[in-house]
């Protein structure tokens, strides 16, 4: 079915990214709550239909590890992309409560399964693996979003600000053009590390400039999980963060790694963690909203 703006009731804002805003919306005809992402584009009208056609592949297949796509429409120079609403939110807003290793393993396994599905079933490289693009719901499901389905859309996105956290693999920074599935494996490793540690592994405050930060990614030995984690977890992250892209394992090998295979399918209570992390996020957001404004200067 087709979705248009008239059928949607706009609810609260879920977040802002480099390309626009994500809003919670209610689709009246179907009674479905959705997340609607507004993407400002820099392009001529003639490309709009090819973007819609490229997005159409998403209607043809589904995975429990990929956020469901409901439809997209255009208004002037913006694309409105409607997808499954994930009530717990993105990983970057959940890991603050701490992530035990079985939960970390479960999240990682879901991510690898999602990435493998994109590659095997849709021939897509994600291109933007990072904690803000890993969404969780209160059922305990973990799903990827914001992958590069439409080449035309990726090319046309107008950046409104440049992020100061790069998940780009070293070979992408130094060679610029090559983007392979191995680059996604690096971004996966960095995302797991951030989720475990609770902060981005190349903190901007440590570097004098974005240039110095990118240079560190290319030139320094890769970051690693501390000794407090199991050898399996540390080894898994180290394999994803090998500086030589060709040495990084394929998804099949990653799924067979003990860090992912040692926990049975229903052994990890992801649901309880997801609910606890979601409640903590909501409490933090409430506290920020109610925080007293800065005292008036006398
Ligand atoms: P970037 O623009 O660099 O990709 P980002 O991923 O944070 O950064 P957006 O993709 O615009 O930016 O998303 C903004 C925020 O909205 C996300 O951080 C996430 O917390 C929230 N969000 C996005 N999609 C959904 C969704 N389907 N359900 C619930 N929350 C979502
Ligand atoms: Mg995103």
PDB file of C-alpha atoms and ligand atoms in Angstrom:
ATOM      1  CA  UNK A   1       0.000   0.000   0.000  1.00  0.00           C
ATOM      2  CA  UNK A   2       0.978   3.627  -0.386  1.00  0.00           C
ATOM      3  CA  UNK A   3       1.364   6.018   2.533  1.00  0.00           C
ATOM      4  CA  UNK A   4       0.855   9.773   2.369  1.00  0.00           C
ATOM      5  CA  UNK A   5       1.190  12.638   4.860  1.00  0.00           C
ATOM      6  CA  UNK A   6      -2.610  13.140   5.233  1.00  0.00           C
ATOM      7  CA  UNK A   7      -2.965   9.656   6.701  1.00  0.00           C
ATOM      8  CA  UNK A   8      -0.367  10.297   9.401  1.00  0.00           C
ATOM      9  CA  UNK A   9      -0.783  11.843  12.816  1.00  0.00           C
ATOM     10  CA  UNK A  10       2.542  13.349  13.920  1.00  0.00           C
ATOM     11  CA  UNK A  11       3.603  12.401  17.446  1.00  0.00           C
ATOM     12  CA  UNK A  12       6.858  13.238  19.236  1.00  0.00           C
ATOM     13  CA  UNK A  13      10.331  13.647  17.758  1.00  0.00           C
ATOM     14  CA  UNK A  14      12.516  10.542  18.209  1.00  0.00           C
ATOM     15  CA  UNK A  15      15.818  12.059  17.243  1.00  0.00           C
ATOM     16  CA  UNK A  16      17.837  14.126  14.808  1.00  0.00           C
ATOM     17  CA  UNK A  17      20.580  12.935  12.504  1.00  0.00           C
ATOM     18  CA  UNK A  18      22.871  14.390   9.880  1.00  0.00           C
ATOM     19  CA  UNK A  19      20.188  14.302   7.192  1.00  0.00           C
ATOM     20  CA  UNK A  20      17.028  15.232   9.017  1.00  0.00           C
ATOM     21  CA  UNK A  21      14.594  14.326  11.760  1.00  0.00           C
ATOM     22  CA  UNK A  22      12.928  11.072  12.820  1.00  0.00           C
ATOM     23  CA  UNK A  23       9.394  11.377  14.186  1.00  0.00           C
ATOM     24  CA  UNK A  24       7.011   8.958  15.790  1.00  0.00           C
ATOM     25  CA  UNK A  25       3.821   8.913  13.730  1.00  0.00           C
ATOM     26  CA  UNK A  26       0.481   7.122  13.773  1.00  0.00           C
ATOM     27  CA  UNK A  27      -0.843   5.740  10.488  1.00  0.00           C
ATOM     28  CA  UNK A  28      -4.625   6.119  10.824  1.00  0.00           C
ATOM     29  CA  UNK A  29      -5.834   3.708   8.104  1.00  0.00           C
ATOM     30  CA  UNK A  30      -3.868   0.758   9.519  1.00  0.00           C
ATOM     31  CA  UNK A  31      -3.659   1.682  13.239  1.00  0.00           C
ATOM     32  CA  UNK A  32       0.111   1.253  13.083  1.00  0.00           C
ATOM     33  CA  UNK A  33       2.604   3.406  14.983  1.00  0.00           C
ATOM     34  CA  UNK A  34       5.611   4.076  12.773  1.00  0.00           C
ATOM     35  CA  UNK A  35       8.873   5.998  12.736  1.00  0.00           C
ATOM     36  CA  UNK A  36       9.071   8.514   9.901  1.00  0.00           C
ATOM     37  CA  UNK A  37      12.459   9.759   8.778  1.00  0.00           C
ATOM     38  CA  UNK A  38      12.640  12.996   6.840  1.00  0.00           C
ATOM     39  CA  UNK A  39      15.616  13.144   4.500  1.00  0.00           C
ATOM     40  CA  UNK A  40      16.414  16.429   2.789  1.00  0.00           C
ATOM     41  CA  UNK A  41      17.735  15.858  -0.690  1.00  0.00           C
ATOM     42  CA  UNK A  42      19.828  17.821  -3.119  1.00  0.00           C
ATOM     43  CA  UNK A  43      18.537  16.658  -6.475  1.00  0.00           C
ATOM     44  CA  UNK A  44      16.285  17.263  -9.415  1.00  0.00           C
ATOM     45  CA  UNK A  45      12.771  15.848  -9.520  1.00  0.00           C
ATOM     46  CA  UNK A  46      13.628  13.339 -12.258  1.00  0.00           C
ATOM     47  CA  UNK A  47      15.553  11.177  -9.767  1.00  0.00           C
ATOM     48  CA  UNK A  48      12.683  10.838  -7.294  1.00  0.00           C
ATOM     49  CA  UNK A  49      11.003   7.948  -9.057  1.00  0.00           C
ATOM     50  CA  UNK A  50      14.184   5.954  -9.366  1.00  0.00           C
ATOM     51  CA  UNK A  51      14.647   6.305  -5.596  1.00  0.00           C
ATOM     52  CA  UNK A  52      11.137   4.969  -4.973  1.00  0.00           C
ATOM     53  CA  UNK A  53      11.849   2.084  -7.333  1.00  0.00           C
ATOM     54  CA  UNK A  54      15.105   1.263  -5.582  1.00  0.00           C
ATOM     55  CA  UNK A  55      13.353   1.282  -2.194  1.00  0.00           C
ATOM     56  CA  UNK A  56      10.759  -1.131  -3.528  1.00  0.00           C
ATOM     57  CA  UNK A  57      13.044  -4.179  -3.075  1.00  0.00           C
ATOM     58  CA  UNK A  58      12.404  -3.739   0.650  1.00  0.00           C
ATOM     59  CA  UNK A  59       8.777  -4.737   0.143  1.00  0.00           C
ATOM     60  CA  UNK A  60       9.831  -8.051  -1.352  1.00  0.00           C
ATOM     61  CA  UNK A  61      11.755  -9.588   1.514  1.00  0.00           C
ATOM     62  CA  UNK A  62      11.908  -9.407   5.257  1.00  0.00           C
ATOM     63  CA  UNK A  63      14.203 -10.438   8.111  1.00  0.00           C
ATOM     64  CA  UNK A  64      13.722 -10.407  11.893  1.00  0.00           C
ATOM     65  CA  UNK A  65      17.076  -8.534  12.064  1.00  0.00           C
ATOM     66  CA  UNK A  66      16.101  -5.673   9.745  1.00  0.00           C
ATOM     67  CA  UNK A  67      13.703  -2.840  10.624  1.00  0.00           C
ATOM     68  CA  UNK A  68      10.566  -3.256   8.539  1.00  0.00           C
ATOM     69  CA  UNK A  69       9.966  -0.759   5.710  1.00  0.00           C
ATOM     70  CA  UNK A  70       6.366   0.456   5.288  1.00  0.00           C
ATOM     71  CA  UNK A  71       6.698   2.901   2.429  1.00  0.00           C
ATOM     72  CA  UNK A  72       8.073   6.262   1.318  1.00  0.00           C
ATOM     73  CA  UNK A  73       6.719   9.410  -0.285  1.00  0.00           C
ATOM     74  CA  UNK A  74       8.049  12.794  -1.390  1.00  0.00           C
ATOM     75  CA  UNK A  75       7.071  16.342  -0.567  1.00  0.00           C
ATOM     76  CA  UNK A  76       9.066  18.903  -2.509  1.00  0.00           C
ATOM     77  CA  UNK A  77      12.736  18.011  -1.957  1.00  0.00           C
ATOM     78  CA  UNK A  78      12.287  15.700   1.024  1.00  0.00           C
ATOM     79  CA  UNK A  79      11.823  11.944   1.141  1.00  0.00           C
ATOM     80  CA  UNK A  80       9.681  10.648   3.990  1.00  0.00           C
ATOM     81  CA  UNK A  81      10.686   7.114   4.832  1.00  0.00           C
ATOM     82  CA  UNK A  82       8.256   5.195   7.060  1.00  0.00           C
ATOM     83  CA  UNK A  83       9.531   2.224   9.045  1.00  0.00           C
ATOM     84  CA  UNK A  84       8.812   0.049  12.032  1.00  0.00           C
ATOM     85  CA  UNK A  85       8.846   1.986  15.329  1.00  0.00           C
ATOM     86  CA  UNK A  86      11.324   0.448  17.781  1.00  0.00           C
ATOM     87  CA  UNK A  87      10.164   1.523  21.245  1.00  0.00           C
ATOM     88  CA  UNK A  88      13.374   0.965  23.233  1.00  0.00           C
ATOM     89  CA  UNK A  89      15.378   3.137  20.815  1.00  0.00           C
ATOM     90  CA  UNK A  90      18.903   2.906  19.441  1.00  0.00           C
ATOM     91  CA  UNK A  91      21.826   1.180  21.195  1.00  0.00           C
ATOM     92  CA  UNK A  92      23.639   4.458  21.923  1.00  0.00           C
ATOM     93  CA  UNK A  93      20.749   5.387  24.246  1.00  0.00           C
ATOM     94  CA  UNK A  94      20.586   2.003  25.997  1.00  0.00           C
ATOM     95  CA  UNK A  95      24.146   0.901  26.795  1.00  0.00           C
ATOM     96  CA  UNK A  96      24.448   3.377  29.712  1.00  0.00           C
ATOM     97  CA  UNK A  97      23.006   0.803  32.148  1.00  0.00           C
ATOM     98  CA  UNK A  98      25.875  -1.580  31.350  1.00  0.00           C
ATOM     99  CA  UNK A  99      25.878  -4.501  28.931  1.00  0.00           C
ATOM    100  CA  UNK A 100      26.628  -7.970  30.366  1.00  0.00           C
ATOM    101  CA  UNK A 101      28.544 -10.245  28.031  1.00  0.00           C
ATOM    102  CA  UNK A 102      25.635 -12.554  27.178  1.00  0.00           C
ATOM    103  CA  UNK A 103      23.597  -9.501  26.111  1.00  0.00           C
ATOM    104  CA  UNK A 104      26.559  -8.174  24.129  1.00  0.00           C
ATOM    105  CA  UNK A 105      26.839 -11.543  22.385  1.00  0.00           C
ATOM    106  CA  UNK A 106      23.106 -11.583  21.600  1.00  0.00           C
ATOM    107  CA  UNK A 107      23.167  -8.037  20.177  1.00  0.00           C
ATOM    108  CA  UNK A 108      26.230  -8.866  18.095  1.00  0.00           C
ATOM    109  CA  UNK A 109      24.687 -12.060  16.749  1.00  0.00           C
ATOM    110  CA  UNK A 110      21.549 -10.181  15.681  1.00  0.00           C
ATOM    111  CA  UNK A 111      23.699  -7.550  13.935  1.00  0.00           C
ATOM    112  CA  UNK A 112      25.760 -10.170  12.090  1.00  0.00           C
ATOM    113  CA  UNK A 113      22.593 -12.003  11.022  1.00  0.00           C
ATOM    114  CA  UNK A 114      21.118  -8.742   9.749  1.00  0.00           C
ATOM    115  CA  UNK A 115      24.277  -7.876   7.825  1.00  0.00           C
ATOM    116  CA  UNK A 116      24.456 -11.386   6.360  1.00  0.00           C
ATOM    117  CA  UNK A 117      20.818 -11.157   5.261  1.00  0.00           C
ATOM    118  CA  UNK A 118      21.430  -7.817   3.543  1.00  0.00           C
ATOM    119  CA  UNK A 119      24.428  -9.231   1.719  1.00  0.00           C
ATOM    120  CA  UNK A 120      23.098 -12.675   0.774  1.00  0.00           C
ATOM    121  CA  UNK A 121      19.441 -11.865   0.066  1.00  0.00           C
ATOM    122  CA  UNK A 122      19.542  -8.254  -1.109  1.00  0.00           C
ATOM    123  CA  UNK A 123      23.195  -7.905  -2.262  1.00  0.00           C
ATOM    124  CA  UNK A 124      23.498  -4.798  -0.103  1.00  0.00           C
ATOM    125  CA  UNK A 125      26.464  -3.534   1.886  1.00  0.00           C
ATOM    126  CA  UNK A 126      25.130  -1.638   4.914  1.00  0.00           C
ATOM    127  CA  UNK A 127      27.650   1.289   4.743  1.00  0.00           C
ATOM    128  CA  UNK A 128      26.518   2.926   8.011  1.00  0.00           C
ATOM    129  CA  UNK A 129      26.865   0.390  10.820  1.00  0.00           C
ATOM    130  CA  UNK A 130      26.949   2.247  14.156  1.00  0.00           C
ATOM    131  CA  UNK A 131      25.083   2.165  17.472  1.00  0.00           C
ATOM    132  CA  UNK A 132      22.490   4.779  16.382  1.00  0.00           C
ATOM    133  CA  UNK A 133      21.496   2.475  13.525  1.00  0.00           C
ATOM    134  CA  UNK A 134      20.941  -0.566  15.741  1.00  0.00           C
ATOM    135  CA  UNK A 135      17.406  -0.433  17.137  1.00  0.00           C
ATOM    136  CA  UNK A 136      15.884  -2.415  19.980  1.00  0.00           C
ATOM    137  CA  UNK A 137      12.276  -2.969  21.065  1.00  0.00           C
ATOM    138  CA  UNK A 138      10.715  -4.062  24.354  1.00  0.00           C
ATOM    139  CA  UNK A 139      10.136  -7.565  22.955  1.00  0.00           C
ATOM    140  CA  UNK A 140      13.921  -7.871  22.986  1.00  0.00           C
ATOM    141  CA  UNK A 141      14.363  -7.756  19.218  1.00  0.00           C
ATOM    142  CA  UNK A 142      17.498  -6.142  17.777  1.00  0.00           C
ATOM    143  CA  UNK A 143      17.311  -4.812  14.210  1.00  0.00           C
ATOM    144  CA  UNK A 144      19.415  -2.795  11.789  1.00  0.00           C
ATOM    145  CA  UNK A 145      18.201   0.326   9.984  1.00  0.00           C
ATOM    146  CA  UNK A 146      19.571   2.998   7.626  1.00  0.00           C
ATOM    147  CA  UNK A 147      21.408   0.689   5.232  1.00  0.00           C
ATOM    148  CA  UNK A 148      22.238   1.848   1.719  1.00  0.00           C
ATOM    149  CA  UNK A 149      19.372   0.252  -0.247  1.00  0.00           C
ATOM    150  CA  UNK A 150      19.075   2.988  -2.777  1.00  0.00           C
ATOM    151  CA  UNK A 151      22.314   4.112  -4.412  1.00  0.00           C
ATOM    152  CA  UNK A 152      20.463   7.099  -5.824  1.00  0.00           C
ATOM    153  CA  UNK A 153      19.218   8.088  -2.354  1.00  0.00           C
ATOM    154  CA  UNK A 154      22.681   7.744  -0.784  1.00  0.00           C
ATOM    155  CA  UNK A 155      24.120  10.032  -3.486  1.00  0.00           C
ATOM    156  CA  UNK A 156      21.433  12.670  -3.071  1.00  0.00           C
ATOM    157  CA  UNK A 157      21.398  13.088   0.702  1.00  0.00           C
ATOM    158  CA  UNK A 158      22.226  16.596   1.816  1.00  0.00           C
ATOM    159  CA  UNK A 159      24.304  16.565   4.975  1.00  0.00           C
ATOM    160  CA  UNK A 160      23.193  19.208   7.445  1.00  0.00           C
ATOM    161  CA  UNK A 161      26.126  18.671   9.772  1.00  0.00           C
ATOM    162  CA  UNK A 162      29.133  16.402   9.844  1.00  0.00           C
ATOM    163  CA  UNK A 163      29.320  13.849  12.630  1.00  0.00           C
ATOM    164  CA  UNK A 164      32.375  13.867  14.876  1.00  0.00           C
ATOM    165  CA  UNK A 165      32.296  10.107  15.385  1.00  0.00           C
ATOM    166  CA  UNK A 166      33.615   8.057  12.513  1.00  0.00           C
ATOM    167  CA  UNK A 167      32.930   4.359  12.184  1.00  0.00           C
ATOM    168  CA  UNK A 168      34.700   4.296   8.838  1.00  0.00           C
ATOM    169  CA  UNK A 169      37.262   1.554   8.342  1.00  0.00           C
ATOM    170  CA  UNK A 170      40.913   2.622   7.963  1.00  0.00           C
ATOM    171  CA  UNK A 171      40.965   1.611   4.279  1.00  0.00           C
ATOM    172  CA  UNK A 172      37.993   3.866   3.580  1.00  0.00           C
ATOM    173  CA  UNK A 173      39.669   6.843   5.219  1.00  0.00           C
ATOM    174  CA  UNK A 174      42.978   6.368   3.418  1.00  0.00           C
ATOM    175  CA  UNK A 175      41.701   5.188   0.020  1.00  0.00           C
ATOM    176  CA  UNK A 176      38.350   6.957   0.029  1.00  0.00           C
ATOM    177  CA  UNK A 177      36.635   4.985  -2.686  1.00  0.00           C
ATOM    178  CA  UNK A 178      36.732   1.300  -1.784  1.00  0.00           C
ATOM    179  CA  UNK A 179      33.707   0.141   0.104  1.00  0.00           C
ATOM    180  CA  UNK A 180      33.479  -3.563   0.651  1.00  0.00           C
ATOM    181  CA  UNK A 181      31.664  -5.841   3.008  1.00  0.00           C
ATOM    182  CA  UNK A 182      34.853  -5.930   5.131  1.00  0.00           C
ATOM    183  CA  UNK A 183      34.434  -2.226   5.861  1.00  0.00           C
ATOM    184  CA  UNK A 184      31.092  -3.055   7.504  1.00  0.00           C
ATOM    185  CA  UNK A 185      32.878  -5.679   9.641  1.00  0.00           C
ATOM    186  CA  UNK A 186      35.198  -2.955  11.007  1.00  0.00           C
ATOM    187  CA  UNK A 187      32.208  -0.733  11.827  1.00  0.00           C
ATOM    188  CA  UNK A 188      30.573  -3.722  13.532  1.00  0.00           C
ATOM    189  CA  UNK A 189      33.677  -4.248  15.701  1.00  0.00           C
ATOM    190  CA  UNK A 190      33.811  -0.576  16.653  1.00  0.00           C
ATOM    191  CA  UNK A 191      30.089  -0.554  17.480  1.00  0.00           C
ATOM    192  CA  UNK A 192      30.410  -3.596  19.763  1.00  0.00           C
ATOM    193  CA  UNK A 193      33.372  -2.020  21.507  1.00  0.00           C
ATOM    194  CA  UNK A 194      31.402   1.197  22.081  1.00  0.00           C
ATOM    195  CA  UNK A 195      28.371  -0.763  23.334  1.00  0.00           C
ATOM    196  CA  UNK A 196      30.505  -2.731  25.791  1.00  0.00           C
ATOM    197  CA  UNK A 197      32.519   0.231  27.054  1.00  0.00           C
ATOM    198  CA  UNK A 198      29.742   2.797  26.998  1.00  0.00           C
ATOM    199  CA  UNK A 199      31.657   5.332  24.929  1.00  0.00           C
ATOM    200  CA  UNK A 200      33.030   5.874  21.423  1.00  0.00           C
ATOM    201  CA  UNK A 201      36.513   4.328  21.183  1.00  0.00           C
ATOM    202  CA  UNK A 202      38.216   7.411  19.606  1.00  0.00           C
ATOM    203  CA  UNK A 203      36.913  10.172  21.924  1.00  0.00           C
ATOM    204  CA  UNK A 204      37.035  13.531  20.105  1.00  0.00           C
ATOM    205  CA  UNK A 205      38.322  15.286  23.277  1.00  0.00           C
ATOM    206  CA  UNK A 206      41.502  13.247  22.969  1.00  0.00           C
ATOM    207  CA  UNK A 207      42.336  14.683  19.559  1.00  0.00           C
ATOM    208  CA  UNK A 208      43.049  18.237  18.451  1.00  0.00           C
ATOM    209  CA  UNK A 209      41.057  17.928  15.239  1.00  0.00           C
ATOM    210  CA  UNK A 210      38.885  15.608  13.200  1.00  0.00           C
ATOM    211  CA  UNK A 211      41.960  15.120  11.054  1.00  0.00           C
ATOM    212  CA  UNK A 212      44.005  13.859  14.029  1.00  0.00           C
ATOM    213  CA  UNK A 213      41.166  11.535  14.988  1.00  0.00           C
ATOM    214  CA  UNK A 214      40.975  10.022  11.498  1.00  0.00           C
ATOM    215  CA  UNK A 215      44.761   9.741  11.380  1.00  0.00           C
ATOM    216  CA  UNK A 216      44.641   7.719  14.597  1.00  0.00           C
ATOM    217  CA  UNK A 217      42.128   5.294  13.061  1.00  0.00           C
ATOM    218  CA  UNK A 218      44.432   4.774  10.085  1.00  0.00           C
ATOM    219  CA  UNK A 219      47.794   4.763  11.870  1.00  0.00           C
ATOM    220  CA  UNK A 220      47.390   3.510  15.463  1.00  0.00           C
ATOM    221  CA  UNK A 221      46.908  -0.081  16.516  1.00  0.00           C
ATOM    222  CA  UNK A 222      43.165  -0.816  16.721  1.00  0.00           C
ATOM    223  CA  UNK A 223      41.340  -0.371  20.057  1.00  0.00           C
ATOM    224  CA  UNK A 224      40.410  -3.514  21.978  1.00  0.00           C
ATOM    225  CA  UNK A 225      38.167  -4.798  24.751  1.00  0.00           C
ATOM    226  CA  UNK A 226      39.815  -4.697  28.208  1.00  0.00           C
ATOM    227  CA  UNK A 227      40.952  -7.793  30.131  1.00  0.00           C
ATOM    228  CA  UNK A 228      37.725  -7.863  32.133  1.00  0.00           C
ATOM    229  CA  UNK A 229      35.952  -9.444  29.149  1.00  0.00           C
ATOM    230  CA  UNK A 230      36.262 -13.121  28.205  1.00  0.00           C
ATOM    231  CA  UNK A 231      38.952 -14.203  25.784  1.00  0.00           C
ATOM    232  CA  UNK A 232      36.211 -15.115  23.268  1.00  0.00           C
ATOM    233  CA  UNK A 233      34.752 -11.612  23.313  1.00  0.00           C
ATOM    234  CA  UNK A 234      38.165  -9.955  23.062  1.00  0.00           C
ATOM    235  CA  UNK A 235      39.206 -12.228  20.204  1.00  0.00           C
ATOM    236  CA  UNK A 236      35.958 -11.572  18.295  1.00  0.00           C
ATOM    237  CA  UNK A 237      36.389  -7.798  18.487  1.00  0.00           C
ATOM    238  CA  UNK A 238      40.069  -8.076  17.561  1.00  0.00           C
ATOM    239  CA  UNK A 239      39.158 -10.050  14.402  1.00  0.00           C
ATOM    240  CA  UNK A 240      36.612  -7.424  13.321  1.00  0.00           C
ATOM    241  CA  UNK A 241      39.138  -4.639  13.928  1.00  0.00           C
ATOM    242  CA  UNK A 242      42.053  -6.111  11.981  1.00  0.00           C
ATOM    243  CA  UNK A 243      43.662  -3.211  10.129  1.00  0.00           C
ATOM    244  CA  UNK A 244      44.067  -5.286   6.969  1.00  0.00           C
ATOM    245  CA  UNK A 245      40.523  -5.540   5.549  1.00  0.00           C
ATOM    246  CA  UNK A 246      41.220  -8.825   3.767  1.00  0.00           C
ATOM    247  CA  UNK A 247      42.027 -10.503   7.093  1.00  0.00           C
ATOM    248  CA  UNK A 248      38.639  -9.734   8.674  1.00  0.00           C
ATOM    249  CA  UNK A 249      36.350 -12.791   8.818  1.00  0.00           C
ATOM    250  CA  UNK A 250      33.249 -13.281   6.675  1.00  0.00           C
ATOM    251  CA  UNK A 251      29.808 -13.268   8.350  1.00  0.00           C
ATOM    252  CA  UNK A 252      29.543 -17.050   8.277  1.00  0.00           C
ATOM    253  CA  UNK A 253      32.817 -17.407  10.189  1.00  0.00           C
ATOM    254  CA  UNK A 254      31.744 -14.696  12.654  1.00  0.00           C
ATOM    255  CA  UNK A 255      28.507 -16.579  13.384  1.00  0.00           C
ATOM    256  CA  UNK A 256      30.526 -19.718  14.119  1.00  0.00           C
ATOM    257  CA  UNK A 257      32.892 -17.868  16.476  1.00  0.00           C
ATOM    258  CA  UNK A 258      32.546 -19.082  20.119  1.00  0.00           C
ATOM    259  CA  UNK A 259      31.619 -15.567  21.297  1.00  0.00           C
ATOM    260  CA  UNK A 260      28.383 -15.925  19.288  1.00  0.00           C
ATOM    261  CA  UNK A 261      27.869 -19.695  19.266  1.00  0.00           C
ATOM    262  CA  UNK A 262      28.366 -20.354  22.980  1.00  0.00           C
ATOM    263  CA  UNK A 263      24.927 -18.974  23.905  1.00  0.00           C
ATOM    264  CA  UNK A 264      21.881 -20.990  22.782  1.00  0.00           C
ATOM    265  CA  UNK A 265      19.040 -19.355  20.830  1.00  0.00           C
ATOM    266  CA  UNK A 266      16.760 -18.684  23.810  1.00  0.00           C
ATOM    267  CA  UNK A 267      19.378 -18.691  26.519  1.00  0.00           C
ATOM    268  CA  UNK A 268      19.819 -14.928  26.749  1.00  0.00           C
ATOM    269  CA  UNK A 269      17.086 -12.849  28.417  1.00  0.00           C
ATOM    270  CA  UNK A 270      17.297  -9.947  25.980  1.00  0.00           C
ATOM    271  CA  UNK A 271      13.752  -8.821  26.738  1.00  0.00           C
ATOM    272  CA  UNK A 272      14.422  -8.025  30.430  1.00  0.00           C
ATOM    273  CA  UNK A 273      17.587  -6.096  29.580  1.00  0.00           C
ATOM    274  CA  UNK A 274      15.823  -4.178  26.786  1.00  0.00           C
ATOM    275  CA  UNK A 275      12.957  -3.152  29.085  1.00  0.00           C
ATOM    276  CA  UNK A 276      15.339  -2.079  31.874  1.00  0.00           C
ATOM    277  CA  UNK A 277      17.524  -0.097  29.458  1.00  0.00           C
ATOM    278  CA  UNK A 278      14.444   1.544  27.906  1.00  0.00           C
ATOM    279  CA  UNK A 279      13.107   2.597  31.326  1.00  0.00           C
ATOM    280  CA  UNK A 280      16.494   4.069  32.235  1.00  0.00           C
ATOM    281  CA  UNK A 281      16.596   5.987  28.922  1.00  0.00           C
ATOM    282  CA  UNK A 282      13.097   7.400  29.480  1.00  0.00           C
ATOM    283  CA  UNK A 283      14.009   8.410  33.055  1.00  0.00           C
ATOM    284  CA  UNK A 284      17.133  10.211  31.778  1.00  0.00           C
ATOM    285  CA  UNK A 285      15.122  12.012  29.106  1.00  0.00           C
ATOM    286  CA  UNK A 286      12.490  13.076  31.663  1.00  0.00           C
ATOM    287  CA  UNK A 287      15.181  14.343  34.029  1.00  0.00           C
ATOM    288  CA  UNK A 288      16.779  16.368  31.214  1.00  0.00           C
ATOM    289  CA  UNK A 289      13.395  17.888  30.292  1.00  0.00           C
ATOM    290  CA  UNK A 290      12.609  18.835  33.901  1.00  0.00           C
ATOM    291  CA  UNK A 291      16.096  20.067  34.738  1.00  0.00           C
ATOM    292  CA  UNK A 292      15.866  23.624  36.086  1.00  0.00           C
ATOM    293  CA  UNK A 293      16.966  26.222  33.571  1.00  0.00           C
ATOM    294  CA  UNK A 294      20.275  27.983  34.212  1.00  0.00           C
ATOM    295  CA  UNK A 295      19.850  30.517  37.065  1.00  0.00           C
ATOM    296  CA  UNK A 296      19.176  34.038  35.798  1.00  0.00           C
ATOM    297  CA  UNK A 297      22.271  36.213  35.868  1.00  0.00           C
ATOM    298  CA  UNK A 298      21.722  38.948  38.462  1.00  0.00           C
TER     299      UNK A 298
HETATM  300  P1  LIG B   1      23.157   9.747  11.233  1.00  0.00           P
HETATM  301  O1  LIG B   1      22.371  10.883  10.692  1.00  0.00           O
HETATM  302  O2  LIG B   1      24.614  10.033  11.302  1.00  0.00           O
HETATM  303  O3  LIG B   1      22.842   8.471  10.542  1.00  0.00           O
HETATM  304  P2  LIG B   1      21.489   8.911  13.422  1.00  0.00           P
HETATM  305  O4  LIG B   1      21.415   7.491  13.002  1.00  0.00           O
HETATM  306  O5  LIG B   1      21.515   9.184  14.898  1.00  0.00           O
HETATM  307  O6  LIG B   1      22.757   9.590  12.790  1.00  0.00           O
HETATM  308  P3  LIG B   1      18.905   9.290  12.276  1.00  0.00           P
HETATM  309  O7  LIG B   1      19.028   8.046  11.473  1.00  0.00           O
HETATM  310  O8  LIG B   1      18.293  10.481  11.616  1.00  0.00           O
HETATM  311  O9  LIG B   1      20.306   9.758  12.806  1.00  0.00           O
HETATM  312  O10 LIG B   1      18.067   8.920  13.581  1.00  0.00           O
HETATM  313  C1  LIG B   1      17.923   9.825  14.656  1.00  0.00           C
HETATM  314  C2  LIG B   1      17.526   9.051  15.912  1.00  0.00           C
HETATM  315  O11 LIG B   1      16.186   8.604  15.805  1.00  0.00           O
HETATM  316  C3  LIG B   1      18.351   7.773  16.104  1.00  0.00           C
HETATM  317  O12 LIG B   1      19.527   8.057  16.833  1.00  0.00           O
HETATM  318  C4  LIG B   1      17.389   6.860  16.859  1.00  0.00           C
HETATM  319  O13 LIG B   1      17.592   6.981  18.255  1.00  0.00           O
HETATM  320  C5  LIG B   1      16.012   7.364  16.474  1.00  0.00           C
HETATM  321  N1  LIG B   1      15.348   6.423  15.536  1.00  0.00           N
HETATM  322  C6  LIG B   1      15.637   6.253  14.235  1.00  0.00           C
HETATM  323  N2  LIG B   1      14.846   5.333  13.650  1.00  0.00           N
HETATM  324  C7  LIG B   1      14.019   4.872  14.632  1.00  0.00           C
HETATM  325  C8  LIG B   1      12.972   3.871  14.676  1.00  0.00           C
HETATM  326  N3  LIG B   1      12.634   3.164  13.602  1.00  0.00           N
HETATM  327  N4  LIG B   1      12.366   3.641  15.867  1.00  0.00           N
HETATM  328  C9  LIG B   1      12.732   4.358  16.968  1.00  0.00           C
HETATM  329  N5  LIG B   1      13.697   5.289  16.986  1.00  0.00           N
HETATM  330  C10 LIG B   1      14.347   5.565  15.845  1.00  0.00           C
HETATM  331 MG1  LIG B   2      20.253   6.451  11.710  1.00  0.00          MG
END
